[in-house]
Every structure is written in C-alpha cells, then in structure tokens.
GROMACS .gro file of C-alpha atoms in nm:
model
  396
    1UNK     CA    1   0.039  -7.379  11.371
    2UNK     CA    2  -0.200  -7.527  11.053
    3UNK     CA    3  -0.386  -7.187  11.120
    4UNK     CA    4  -0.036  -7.010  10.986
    5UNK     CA    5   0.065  -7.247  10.709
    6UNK     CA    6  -0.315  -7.159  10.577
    7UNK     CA    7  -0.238  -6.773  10.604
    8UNK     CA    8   0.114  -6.851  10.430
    9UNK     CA    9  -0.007  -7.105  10.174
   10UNK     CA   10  -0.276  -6.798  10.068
   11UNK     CA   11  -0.007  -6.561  10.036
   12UNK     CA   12   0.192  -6.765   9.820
   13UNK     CA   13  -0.150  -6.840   9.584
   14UNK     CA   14  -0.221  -6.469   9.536
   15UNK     CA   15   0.174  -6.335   9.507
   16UNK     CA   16   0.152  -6.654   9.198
   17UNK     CA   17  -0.150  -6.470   9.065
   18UNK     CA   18  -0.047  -6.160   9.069
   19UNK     CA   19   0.318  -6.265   8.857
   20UNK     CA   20   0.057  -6.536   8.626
   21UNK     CA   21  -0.173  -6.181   8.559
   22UNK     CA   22   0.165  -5.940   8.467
   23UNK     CA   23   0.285  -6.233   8.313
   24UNK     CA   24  -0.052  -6.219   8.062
   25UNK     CA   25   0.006  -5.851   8.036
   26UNK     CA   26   0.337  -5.882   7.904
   27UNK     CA   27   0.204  -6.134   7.654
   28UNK     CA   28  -0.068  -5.965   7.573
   29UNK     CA   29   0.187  -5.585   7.533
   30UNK     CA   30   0.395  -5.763   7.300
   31UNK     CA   31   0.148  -5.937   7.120
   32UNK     CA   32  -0.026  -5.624   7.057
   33UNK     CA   33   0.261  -5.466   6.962
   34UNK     CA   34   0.409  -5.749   6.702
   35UNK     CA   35   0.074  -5.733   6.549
   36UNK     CA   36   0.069  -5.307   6.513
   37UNK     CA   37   0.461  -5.377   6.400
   38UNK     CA   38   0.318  -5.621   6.099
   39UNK     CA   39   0.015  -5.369   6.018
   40UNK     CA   40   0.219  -5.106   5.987
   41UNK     CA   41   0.482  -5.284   5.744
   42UNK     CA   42   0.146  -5.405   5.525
   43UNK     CA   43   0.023  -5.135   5.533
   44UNK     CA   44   0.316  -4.966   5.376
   45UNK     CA   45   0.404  -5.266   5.141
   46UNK     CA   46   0.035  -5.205   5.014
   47UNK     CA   47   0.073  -4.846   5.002
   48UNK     CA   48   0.381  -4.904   4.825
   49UNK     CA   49   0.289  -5.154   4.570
   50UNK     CA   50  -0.112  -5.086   4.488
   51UNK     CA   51  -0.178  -4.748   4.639
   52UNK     CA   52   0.117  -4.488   4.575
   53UNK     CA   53   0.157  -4.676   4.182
   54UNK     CA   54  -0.191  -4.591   4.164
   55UNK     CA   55  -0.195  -4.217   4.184
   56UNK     CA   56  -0.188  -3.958   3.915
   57UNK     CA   57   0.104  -3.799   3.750
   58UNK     CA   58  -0.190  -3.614   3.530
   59UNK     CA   59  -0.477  -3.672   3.375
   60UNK     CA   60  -0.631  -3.578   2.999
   61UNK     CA   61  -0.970  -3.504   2.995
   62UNK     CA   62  -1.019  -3.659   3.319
   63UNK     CA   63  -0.828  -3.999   3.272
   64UNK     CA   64  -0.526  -4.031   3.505
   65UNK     CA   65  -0.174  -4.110   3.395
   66UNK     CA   66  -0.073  -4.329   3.668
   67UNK     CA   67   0.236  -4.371   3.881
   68UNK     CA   68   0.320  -4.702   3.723
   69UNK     CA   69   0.245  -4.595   3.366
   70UNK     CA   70   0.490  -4.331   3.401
   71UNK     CA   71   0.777  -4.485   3.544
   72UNK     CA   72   0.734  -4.786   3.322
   73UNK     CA   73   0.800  -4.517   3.037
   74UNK     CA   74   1.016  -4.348   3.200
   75UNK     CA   75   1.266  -4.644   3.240
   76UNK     CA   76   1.182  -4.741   2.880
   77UNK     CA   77   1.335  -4.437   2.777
   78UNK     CA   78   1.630  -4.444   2.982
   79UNK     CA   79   1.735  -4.807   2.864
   80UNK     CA   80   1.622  -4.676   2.531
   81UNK     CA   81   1.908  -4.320   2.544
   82UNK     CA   82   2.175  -4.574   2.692
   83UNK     CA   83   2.190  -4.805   2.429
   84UNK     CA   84   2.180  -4.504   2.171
   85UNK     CA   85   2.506  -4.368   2.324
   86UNK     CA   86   2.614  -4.729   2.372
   87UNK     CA   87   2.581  -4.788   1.948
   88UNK     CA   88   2.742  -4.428   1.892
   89UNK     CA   89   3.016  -4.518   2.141
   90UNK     CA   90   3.066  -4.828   1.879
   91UNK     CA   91   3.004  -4.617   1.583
   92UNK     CA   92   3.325  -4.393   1.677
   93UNK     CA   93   3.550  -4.684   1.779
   94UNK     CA   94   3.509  -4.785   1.411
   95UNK     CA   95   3.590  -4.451   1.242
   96UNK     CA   96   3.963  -4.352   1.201
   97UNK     CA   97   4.082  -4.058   1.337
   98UNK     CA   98   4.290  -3.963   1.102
   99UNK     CA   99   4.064  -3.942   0.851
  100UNK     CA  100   3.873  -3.574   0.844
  101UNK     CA  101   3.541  -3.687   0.695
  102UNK     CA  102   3.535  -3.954   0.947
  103UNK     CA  103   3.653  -3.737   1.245
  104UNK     CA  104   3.386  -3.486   1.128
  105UNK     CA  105   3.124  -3.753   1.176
  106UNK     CA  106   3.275  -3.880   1.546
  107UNK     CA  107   3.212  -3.552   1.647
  108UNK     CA  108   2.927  -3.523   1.541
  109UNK     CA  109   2.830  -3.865   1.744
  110UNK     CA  110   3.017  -3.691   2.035
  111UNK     CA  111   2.766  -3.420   2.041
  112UNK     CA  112   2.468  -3.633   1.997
  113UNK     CA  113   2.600  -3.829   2.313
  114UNK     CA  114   2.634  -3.523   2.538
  115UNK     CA  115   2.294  -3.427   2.420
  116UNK     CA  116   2.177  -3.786   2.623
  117UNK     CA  117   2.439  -3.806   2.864
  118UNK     CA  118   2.282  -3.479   2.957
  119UNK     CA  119   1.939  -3.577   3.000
  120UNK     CA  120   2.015  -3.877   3.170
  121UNK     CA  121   2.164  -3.690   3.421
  122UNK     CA  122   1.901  -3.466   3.490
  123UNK     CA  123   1.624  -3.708   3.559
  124UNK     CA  124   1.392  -3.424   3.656
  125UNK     CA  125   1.388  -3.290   3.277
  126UNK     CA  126   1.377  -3.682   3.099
  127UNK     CA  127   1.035  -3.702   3.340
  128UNK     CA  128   0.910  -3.362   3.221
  129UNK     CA  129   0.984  -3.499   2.811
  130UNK     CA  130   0.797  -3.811   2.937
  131UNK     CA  131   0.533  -3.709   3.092
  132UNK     CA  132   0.471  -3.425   2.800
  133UNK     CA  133   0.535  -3.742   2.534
  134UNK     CA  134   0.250  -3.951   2.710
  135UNK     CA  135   0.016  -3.635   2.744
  136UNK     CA  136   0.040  -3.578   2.372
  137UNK     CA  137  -0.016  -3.937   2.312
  138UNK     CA  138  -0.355  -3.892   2.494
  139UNK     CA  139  -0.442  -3.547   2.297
  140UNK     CA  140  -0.347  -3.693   1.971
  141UNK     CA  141  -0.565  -4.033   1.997
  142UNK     CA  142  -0.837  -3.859   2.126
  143UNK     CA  143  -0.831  -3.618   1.817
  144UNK     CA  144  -0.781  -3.912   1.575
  145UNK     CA  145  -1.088  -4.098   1.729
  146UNK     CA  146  -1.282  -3.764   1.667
  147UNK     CA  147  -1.169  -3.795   1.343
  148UNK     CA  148  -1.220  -4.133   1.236
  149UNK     CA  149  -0.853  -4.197   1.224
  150UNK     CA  150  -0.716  -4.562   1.325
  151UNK     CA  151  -0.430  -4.744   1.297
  152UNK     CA  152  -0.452  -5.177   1.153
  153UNK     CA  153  -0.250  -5.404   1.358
  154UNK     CA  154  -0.112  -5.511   1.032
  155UNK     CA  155  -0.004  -5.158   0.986
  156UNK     CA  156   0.150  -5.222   1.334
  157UNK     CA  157   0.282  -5.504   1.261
  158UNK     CA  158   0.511  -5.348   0.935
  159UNK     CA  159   0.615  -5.052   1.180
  160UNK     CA  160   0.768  -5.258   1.439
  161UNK     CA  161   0.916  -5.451   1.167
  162UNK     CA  162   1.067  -5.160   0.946
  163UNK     CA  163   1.215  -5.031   1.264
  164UNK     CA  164   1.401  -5.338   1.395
  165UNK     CA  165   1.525  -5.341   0.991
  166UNK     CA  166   1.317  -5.624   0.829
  167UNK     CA  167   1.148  -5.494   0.498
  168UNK     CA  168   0.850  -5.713   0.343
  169UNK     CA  169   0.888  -5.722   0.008
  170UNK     CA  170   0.599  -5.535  -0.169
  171UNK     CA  171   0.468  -5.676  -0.534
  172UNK     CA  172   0.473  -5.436  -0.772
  173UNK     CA  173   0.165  -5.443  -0.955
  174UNK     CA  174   0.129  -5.562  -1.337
  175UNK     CA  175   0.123  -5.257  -1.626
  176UNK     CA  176   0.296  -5.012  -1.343
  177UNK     CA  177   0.663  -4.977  -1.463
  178UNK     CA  178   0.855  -4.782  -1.238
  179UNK     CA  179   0.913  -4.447  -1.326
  180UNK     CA  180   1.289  -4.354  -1.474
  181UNK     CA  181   1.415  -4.046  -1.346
  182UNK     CA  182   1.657  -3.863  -1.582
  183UNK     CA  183   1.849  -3.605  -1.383
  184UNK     CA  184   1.778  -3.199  -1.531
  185UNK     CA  185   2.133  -3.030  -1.663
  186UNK     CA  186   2.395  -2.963  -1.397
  187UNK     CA  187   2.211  -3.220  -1.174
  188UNK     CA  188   2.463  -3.454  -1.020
  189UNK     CA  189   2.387  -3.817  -1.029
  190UNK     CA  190   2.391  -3.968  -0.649
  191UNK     CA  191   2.678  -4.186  -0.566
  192UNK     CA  192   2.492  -4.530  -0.521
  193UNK     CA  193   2.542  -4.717  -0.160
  194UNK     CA  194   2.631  -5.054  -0.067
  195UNK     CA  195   2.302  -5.235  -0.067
  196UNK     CA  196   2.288  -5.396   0.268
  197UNK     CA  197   2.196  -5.751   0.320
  198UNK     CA  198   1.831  -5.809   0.354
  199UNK     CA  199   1.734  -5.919   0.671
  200UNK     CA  200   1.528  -6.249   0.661
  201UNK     CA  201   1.218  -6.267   0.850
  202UNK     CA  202   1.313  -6.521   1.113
  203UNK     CA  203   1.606  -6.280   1.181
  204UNK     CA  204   1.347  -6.005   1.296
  205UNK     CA  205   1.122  -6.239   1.495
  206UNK     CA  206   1.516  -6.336   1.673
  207UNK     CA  207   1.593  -6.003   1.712
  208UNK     CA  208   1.250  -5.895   1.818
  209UNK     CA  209   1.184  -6.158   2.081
  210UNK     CA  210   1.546  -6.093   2.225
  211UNK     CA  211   1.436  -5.764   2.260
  212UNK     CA  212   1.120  -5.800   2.418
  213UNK     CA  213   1.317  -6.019   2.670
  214UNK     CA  214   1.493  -5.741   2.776
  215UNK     CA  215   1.234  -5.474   2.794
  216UNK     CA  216   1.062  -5.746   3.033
  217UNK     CA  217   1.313  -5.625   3.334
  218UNK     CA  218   1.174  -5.302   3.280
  219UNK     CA  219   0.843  -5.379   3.319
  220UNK     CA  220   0.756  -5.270   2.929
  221UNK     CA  221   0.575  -5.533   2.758
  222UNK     CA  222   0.489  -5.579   2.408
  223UNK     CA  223   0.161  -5.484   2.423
  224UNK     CA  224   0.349  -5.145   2.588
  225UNK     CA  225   0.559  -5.121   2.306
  226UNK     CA  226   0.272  -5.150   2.023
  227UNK     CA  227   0.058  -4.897   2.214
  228UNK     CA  228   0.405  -4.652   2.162
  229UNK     CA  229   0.408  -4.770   1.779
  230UNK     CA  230   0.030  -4.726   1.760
  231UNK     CA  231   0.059  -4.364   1.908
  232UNK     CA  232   0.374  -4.315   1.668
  233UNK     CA  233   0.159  -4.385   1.369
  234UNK     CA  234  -0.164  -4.214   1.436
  235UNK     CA  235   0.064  -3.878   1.520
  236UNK     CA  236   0.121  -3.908   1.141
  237UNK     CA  237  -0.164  -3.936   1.000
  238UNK     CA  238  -0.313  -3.652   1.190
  239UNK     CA  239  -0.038  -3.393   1.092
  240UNK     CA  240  -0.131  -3.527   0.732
  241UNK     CA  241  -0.473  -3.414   0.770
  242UNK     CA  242  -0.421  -3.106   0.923
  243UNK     CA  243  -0.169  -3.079   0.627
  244UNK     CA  244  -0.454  -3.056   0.438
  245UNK     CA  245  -0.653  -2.812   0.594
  246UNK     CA  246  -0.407  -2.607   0.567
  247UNK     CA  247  -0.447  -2.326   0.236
  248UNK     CA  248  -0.253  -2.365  -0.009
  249UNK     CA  249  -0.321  -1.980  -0.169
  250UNK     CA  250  -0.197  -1.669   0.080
  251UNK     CA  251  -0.159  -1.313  -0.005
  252UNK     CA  252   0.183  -1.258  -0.099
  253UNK     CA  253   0.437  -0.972  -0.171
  254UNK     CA  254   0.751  -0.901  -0.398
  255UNK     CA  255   1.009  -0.809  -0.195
  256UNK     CA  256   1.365  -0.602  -0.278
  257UNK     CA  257   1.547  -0.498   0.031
  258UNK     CA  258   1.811  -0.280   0.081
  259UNK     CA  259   2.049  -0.335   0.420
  260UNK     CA  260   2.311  -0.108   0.548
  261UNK     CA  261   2.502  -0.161   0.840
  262UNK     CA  262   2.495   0.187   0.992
  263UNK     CA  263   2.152   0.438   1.013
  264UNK     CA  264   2.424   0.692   0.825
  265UNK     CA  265   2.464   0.540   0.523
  266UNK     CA  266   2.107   0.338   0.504
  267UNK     CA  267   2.000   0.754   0.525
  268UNK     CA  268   2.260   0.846   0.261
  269UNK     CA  269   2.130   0.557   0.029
  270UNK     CA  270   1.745   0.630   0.107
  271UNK     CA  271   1.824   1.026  -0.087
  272UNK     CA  272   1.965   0.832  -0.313
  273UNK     CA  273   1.652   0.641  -0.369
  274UNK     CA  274   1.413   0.923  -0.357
  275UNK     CA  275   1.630   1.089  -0.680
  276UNK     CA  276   1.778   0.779  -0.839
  277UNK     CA  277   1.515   0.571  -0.781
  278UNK     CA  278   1.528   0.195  -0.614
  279UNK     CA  279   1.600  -0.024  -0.875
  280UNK     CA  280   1.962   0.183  -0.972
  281UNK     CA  281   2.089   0.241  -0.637
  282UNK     CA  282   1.970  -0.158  -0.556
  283UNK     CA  283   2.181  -0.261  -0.916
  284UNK     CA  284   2.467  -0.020  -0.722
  285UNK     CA  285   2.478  -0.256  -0.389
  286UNK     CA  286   2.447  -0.591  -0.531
  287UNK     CA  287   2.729  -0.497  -0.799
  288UNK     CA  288   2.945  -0.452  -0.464
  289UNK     CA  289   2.992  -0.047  -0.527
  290UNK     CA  290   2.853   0.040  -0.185
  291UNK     CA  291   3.058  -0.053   0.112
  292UNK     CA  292   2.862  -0.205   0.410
  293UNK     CA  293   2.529  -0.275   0.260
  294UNK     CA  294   2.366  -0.605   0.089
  295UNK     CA  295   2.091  -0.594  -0.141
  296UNK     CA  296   1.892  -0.885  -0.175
  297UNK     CA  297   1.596  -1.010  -0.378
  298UNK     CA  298   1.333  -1.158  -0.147
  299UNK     CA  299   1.088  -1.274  -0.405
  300UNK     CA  300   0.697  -1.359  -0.342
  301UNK     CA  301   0.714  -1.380   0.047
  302UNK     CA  302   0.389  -1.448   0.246
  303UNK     CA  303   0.365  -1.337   0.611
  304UNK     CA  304   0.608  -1.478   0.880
  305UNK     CA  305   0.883  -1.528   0.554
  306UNK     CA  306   0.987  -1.118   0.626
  307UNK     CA  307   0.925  -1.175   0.996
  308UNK     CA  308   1.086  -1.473   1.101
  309UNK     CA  309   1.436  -1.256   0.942
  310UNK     CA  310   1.413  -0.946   1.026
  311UNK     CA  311   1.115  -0.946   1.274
  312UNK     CA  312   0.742  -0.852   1.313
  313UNK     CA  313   0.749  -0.440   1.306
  314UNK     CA  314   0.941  -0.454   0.950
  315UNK     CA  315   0.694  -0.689   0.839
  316UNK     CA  316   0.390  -0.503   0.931
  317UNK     CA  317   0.562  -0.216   0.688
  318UNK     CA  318   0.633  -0.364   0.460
  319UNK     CA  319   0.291  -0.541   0.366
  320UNK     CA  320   0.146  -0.245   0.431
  321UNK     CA  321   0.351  -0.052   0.161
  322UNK     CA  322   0.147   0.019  -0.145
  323UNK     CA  323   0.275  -0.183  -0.464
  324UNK     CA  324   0.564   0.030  -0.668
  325UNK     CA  325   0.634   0.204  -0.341
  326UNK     CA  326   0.967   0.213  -0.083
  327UNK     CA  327   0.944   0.235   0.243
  328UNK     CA  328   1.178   0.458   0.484
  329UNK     CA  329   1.452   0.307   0.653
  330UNK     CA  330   1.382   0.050   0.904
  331UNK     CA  331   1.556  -0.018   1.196
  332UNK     CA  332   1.607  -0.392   1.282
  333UNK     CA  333   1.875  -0.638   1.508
  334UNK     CA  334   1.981  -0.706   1.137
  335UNK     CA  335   2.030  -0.378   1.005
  336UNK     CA  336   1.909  -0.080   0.865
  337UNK     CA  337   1.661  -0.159   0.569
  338UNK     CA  338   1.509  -0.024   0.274
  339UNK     CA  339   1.246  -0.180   0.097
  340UNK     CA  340   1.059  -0.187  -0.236
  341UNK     CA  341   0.703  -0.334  -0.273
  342UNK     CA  342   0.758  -0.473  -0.699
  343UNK     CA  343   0.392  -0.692  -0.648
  344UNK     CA  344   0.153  -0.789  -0.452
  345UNK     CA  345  -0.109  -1.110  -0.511
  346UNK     CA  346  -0.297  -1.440  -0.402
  347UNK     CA  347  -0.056  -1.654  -0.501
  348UNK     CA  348   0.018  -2.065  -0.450
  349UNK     CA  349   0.269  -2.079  -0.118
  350UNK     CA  350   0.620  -2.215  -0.221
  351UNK     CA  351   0.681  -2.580  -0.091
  352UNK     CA  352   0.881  -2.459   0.187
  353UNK     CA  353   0.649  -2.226   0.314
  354UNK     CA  354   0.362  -2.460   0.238
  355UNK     CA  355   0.531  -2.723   0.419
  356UNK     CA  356   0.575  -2.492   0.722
  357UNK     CA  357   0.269  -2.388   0.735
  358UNK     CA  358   0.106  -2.740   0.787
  359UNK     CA  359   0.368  -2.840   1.050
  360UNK     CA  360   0.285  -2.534   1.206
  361UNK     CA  361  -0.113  -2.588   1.203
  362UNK     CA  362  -0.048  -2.920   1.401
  363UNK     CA  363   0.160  -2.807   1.643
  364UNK     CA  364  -0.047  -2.477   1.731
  365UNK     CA  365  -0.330  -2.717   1.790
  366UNK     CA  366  -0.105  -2.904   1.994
  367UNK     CA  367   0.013  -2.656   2.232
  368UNK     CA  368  -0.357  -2.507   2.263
  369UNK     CA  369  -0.481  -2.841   2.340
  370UNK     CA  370  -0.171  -2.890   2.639
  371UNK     CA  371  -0.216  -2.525   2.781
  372UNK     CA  372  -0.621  -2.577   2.823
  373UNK     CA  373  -0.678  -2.633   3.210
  374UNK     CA  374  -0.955  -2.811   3.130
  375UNK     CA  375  -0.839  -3.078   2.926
  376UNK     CA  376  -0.498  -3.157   3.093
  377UNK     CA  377  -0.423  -3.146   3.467
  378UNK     CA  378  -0.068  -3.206   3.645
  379UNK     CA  379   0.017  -3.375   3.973
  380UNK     CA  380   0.317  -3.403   4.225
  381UNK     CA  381   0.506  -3.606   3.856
  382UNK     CA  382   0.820  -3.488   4.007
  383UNK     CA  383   0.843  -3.736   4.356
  384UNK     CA  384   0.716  -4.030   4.095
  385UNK     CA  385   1.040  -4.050   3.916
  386UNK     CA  386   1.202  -4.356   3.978
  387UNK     CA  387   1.418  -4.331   4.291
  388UNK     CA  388   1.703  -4.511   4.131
  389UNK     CA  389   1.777  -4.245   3.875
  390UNK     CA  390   1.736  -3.989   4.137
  391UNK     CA  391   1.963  -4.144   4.320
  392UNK     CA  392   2.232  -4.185   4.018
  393UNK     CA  393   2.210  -3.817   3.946
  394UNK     CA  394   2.264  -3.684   4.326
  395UNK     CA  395   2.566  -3.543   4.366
  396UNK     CA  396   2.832  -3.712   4.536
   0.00000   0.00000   0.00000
C-alpha cells in the first residue's frame, strides 16, 4: 500500500509542475505581449512627436523646411485670416445700410471676406501660399546675405510697433523746416481726417503682450513672429535694390493708333490713309465722324506698354515700323488697328513704366530662383497640413 501512495504522491508532483510551467508561460505570453503593446504605442508617440515633425516639407538650397515649421505657420495664418474676417464682420455691423457710400464699402468687406472664407476652406491651397511664403523667405534672405543686406533689431523693433499702431515720435532736426506744398491750378485740396488718438507706448507693450499670449496656443512665439517681421523687411530692401538696377533709359516709340471694329472698315480707312494721309483721317475718328472706330494717342511707349494692350505680334510691328511710316491693318482680340510710327528715341521711362519695370526685375528673379531644381526641392507638404483643418473642410 505505501508502494502506491509513492506512485500517486509522484503523479500529483509532476501534474503540479506541469500547471506551475503553463502557468509561467502564460506569464511570460502576456508579459511579452504588454511589453510589444507599450513599444509599439512609444514608438508611435515618438514617431509622432520627434520623428514625423521632423521631416521635410522642402528644402532651399539643401536646408529642410520642417514639419513643425510649417504647421506652426500654417496655423499662424489661419488665426491670422479669422480674425481679419472677424474685424470686417465688425467693420460692417457699424456701417448703415442705408447709406450708399457706406453700403458700397460693406460690400466691398463682403468680398474681401469670401476671398478668406475661401481659402480657409480649402486648406490644401492656404498650405501651398504657405509653404511658397516660407520658400521665398529662404530665397530672399539668402540673396540679401549675398548682398550685404540686414535688418537692426531696432528696425524690428519700430516694425512690430508701427503695425500694432504705436508711432515713436521722430525729432525733426534743427534748420530743416518742413516743406509747404501749394497745390498746382485745378488741384483739389484733400479733405483732412480725424486725427486719431495717439497710442501711448505702454498701450502697445498691453496690446503686444496680449497678443503674444495668444499666438502661444498656436505654438508661434515671438521670436517666430520677429523672424516673419525680419523676412518682411529685408523683402523690401531687396526690391529697392533691384529697383535700382533696373535702367532708367529704354528705346521708345511715338505711337498713333487707329482701331476699327470690323476688318471692312479698318480696310476702308487704311485707302483712306494711303491718299489722305494718317494724321487727317486720325483728326476724322477722334472728332467722332467715323462710326465704330477710336483713335487714340499712345505717346512715347517702350516695349510691353503696346503689348500688354493689344498683344505681342502688334508690338513686334509696330517697333519695327520705320519712323513717319503706317503700318497695315492689324488684326488683334481688340480690334482692327492702324498705326503711325511719329518718333522713335532713348528716352527716360515714365514713372509708371519705370516703376513696373523694377517690380518686375524682382519678381522675375523670384520665380527663376523657385523654378531652379537645384535650389528648391518639394516633399509629401500636402499630408503635413494640420489634420484639424483637414478635418473642418471635409465634407459632411
């Protein structure tokens, strides 16, 4: 009998080792698997928070626009369109109605509001002006460091506070009387405005640290925001000097220029021409006797002034027409054209066409500095847009 209770007690030991051993396997199983459950969750709160905010939107010249750079902009200017609709929404609540100079001005607000309401519902175009705003910011400070152009902090400092609406009062120096401007004949005087109240300085440094405050819930600090007034300022003073690279002198013709409206009569008036000669059948149309043609005195016109009217091909003609000559009729989406050649010469551009040239000078360097593959490169920007304005502007 104690040789059975041995075998028994035995049995007992090794079915209690065999539970103890699944027992540790269990353990062990869910162990392993708690631990793979937290590695994977860290490992996507890292990749979340310090690897996918770390990767490129785009570089310039090989520096990357990060993740977190852009959205931080990105959400800066969102906060910064809502409160401009916000302060027009005001703006029309205090015009009346029924007044047609201020109703003309409410809808004009109205449109500027659908112009923002429209790209803050299309978050895919705000990224695409913000991402194009912070590559141009790159381009542009990289070109002004090539230059030798920099921006003070104080100069900073009287940005940010000329924007927020606090003016420093600037001495005006001894023996420098200002300058009395007496308005020419026919020259109407301007209707003066209500001066508004000065703003003091501790006003500003209120109004400015209430700001920053908010901007902090965006993630946009003030040393954000004076990097975006820095980048403001140096854009200026590099269109200024390519303003004044820019020639002031071009070759220029004296235009006179004929339209008709149908290829019949601007034939009928070019006879006319060749036995009248231009200058009496051009008296003729600007007197009103000819139905369905304008004649109109273009004056000294440098290239892109004919162009930019009544297109390239005219243009070419025209400068190409010897001086004292017409040319034959000229078929435009304006018209039917005749012109006459009175001068050609090197002359000094007009202001406007000076002025367009040198806006035009930076912003062809500009665009060849965006388009070279070389200097700018873009990335998957469209999946970094913050999810929460995707998810405001899917439909419903």
């Amino acid at each position: 009998m104690a040789r059975k209770s041995t075998v028994i007690n035995r049995k007992a030991i090794s079915r209690a080792e065999r539970e103890a051993r699944i027992q540790r396997w269990i353990l062990l199983a869910t162990a392993g698997l708690v631990a793979l459950t937290i590695l994977i969750l860290a490992g996507g709160f890292f990749y979340e928070r310090v690897i996918w905010p770390d990767q490129p939107v785009a570089s310039v010249d090989g520096q990357p626009i990060r993740t977190r750079e852009f959205q931080k902009r990105f959400r800066f200017v969102e906060d910064s369109l809502r409160r401009q609709a916000a302060i027009l929404e005001q703006e029309i609540a205090a015009l009346d109605p029924n007044d047609p100079t201020q109703s003309t001005i409410a809808a004009f607000y109205r449109q500027q509001i659908t112009q923002i309401n429209l790209q803050l519902n299309d978050p895919i175009l705000l990224g695409r002006t913000v991402l194009q705003q912070m590559i141009d910011e790159r381009l542009i400070r990289a070109e002004a460091e090539r230059r030798g152009i920099r921006v003070s902090p104080e100069a900073i400092d009287r940005e940010i506070e000329r924007r927020f609406g606090f003016i420093r009062e600037t001495p005006t120096p001894a023996g420098s009387p200002t300058p009395t401007i007496t308005p020419g004949p026919g020259t109407p005087e301007p209707t003066p405005f209500p001066t508004p109240t000065p703003m003091s300085e501790a006003s500003f440094r209120a109004l400015y640290a209430s700001q920053l405050k908010q901007w902090e819930g965006l993630g946009f600090t003030e040393a954000d925001y004076r990097a975006l007034v820095e980048a403001d300022l140096l854009e200026q003073q590099l269109r200024e000097a390519f303003a004044r690279e820019v020639p002031t002198h071009e070759e220029q013709v004296d235009v006179r220029m004929i339209t008709a409206e149908t290829p019949d009569l601007a034939g009928e008036l070019y006879r006319r021409i060749q036995a009248e000669g231009f200058e009496k059948v051009f008296e003729e149309v600007q007197a009103g006797k000819v139905i369905s043609a304008t004649a109109l005195n273009m004056g000294w016109t440098p290239v892109g002034g004919l162009g930019s009217l009544y297109g390239t091909e005219l243009e070419k003609i025209v400068f190409a027409t010897p001086v004292l000559s017409t040319t034959s009729v000229i078929t435009s989406p304006a018209g039917y054209h005749i012109a006459f050649v009175a001068g050609r010469e090197d002359r000094e551009l007009a202001p406007y066409y000076l002025q367009a040239r040198q806006q035009q000078a930076f912003e062809d360097w500009l665009q060849k500095q965006r388009n070279d593959p070389n200097r700018v490169r873009y990335f998957d920007w469209q999946n970094r847009i913050p999810r929460t304005a995707l998810a405001r502007s899917a439909p419903r």
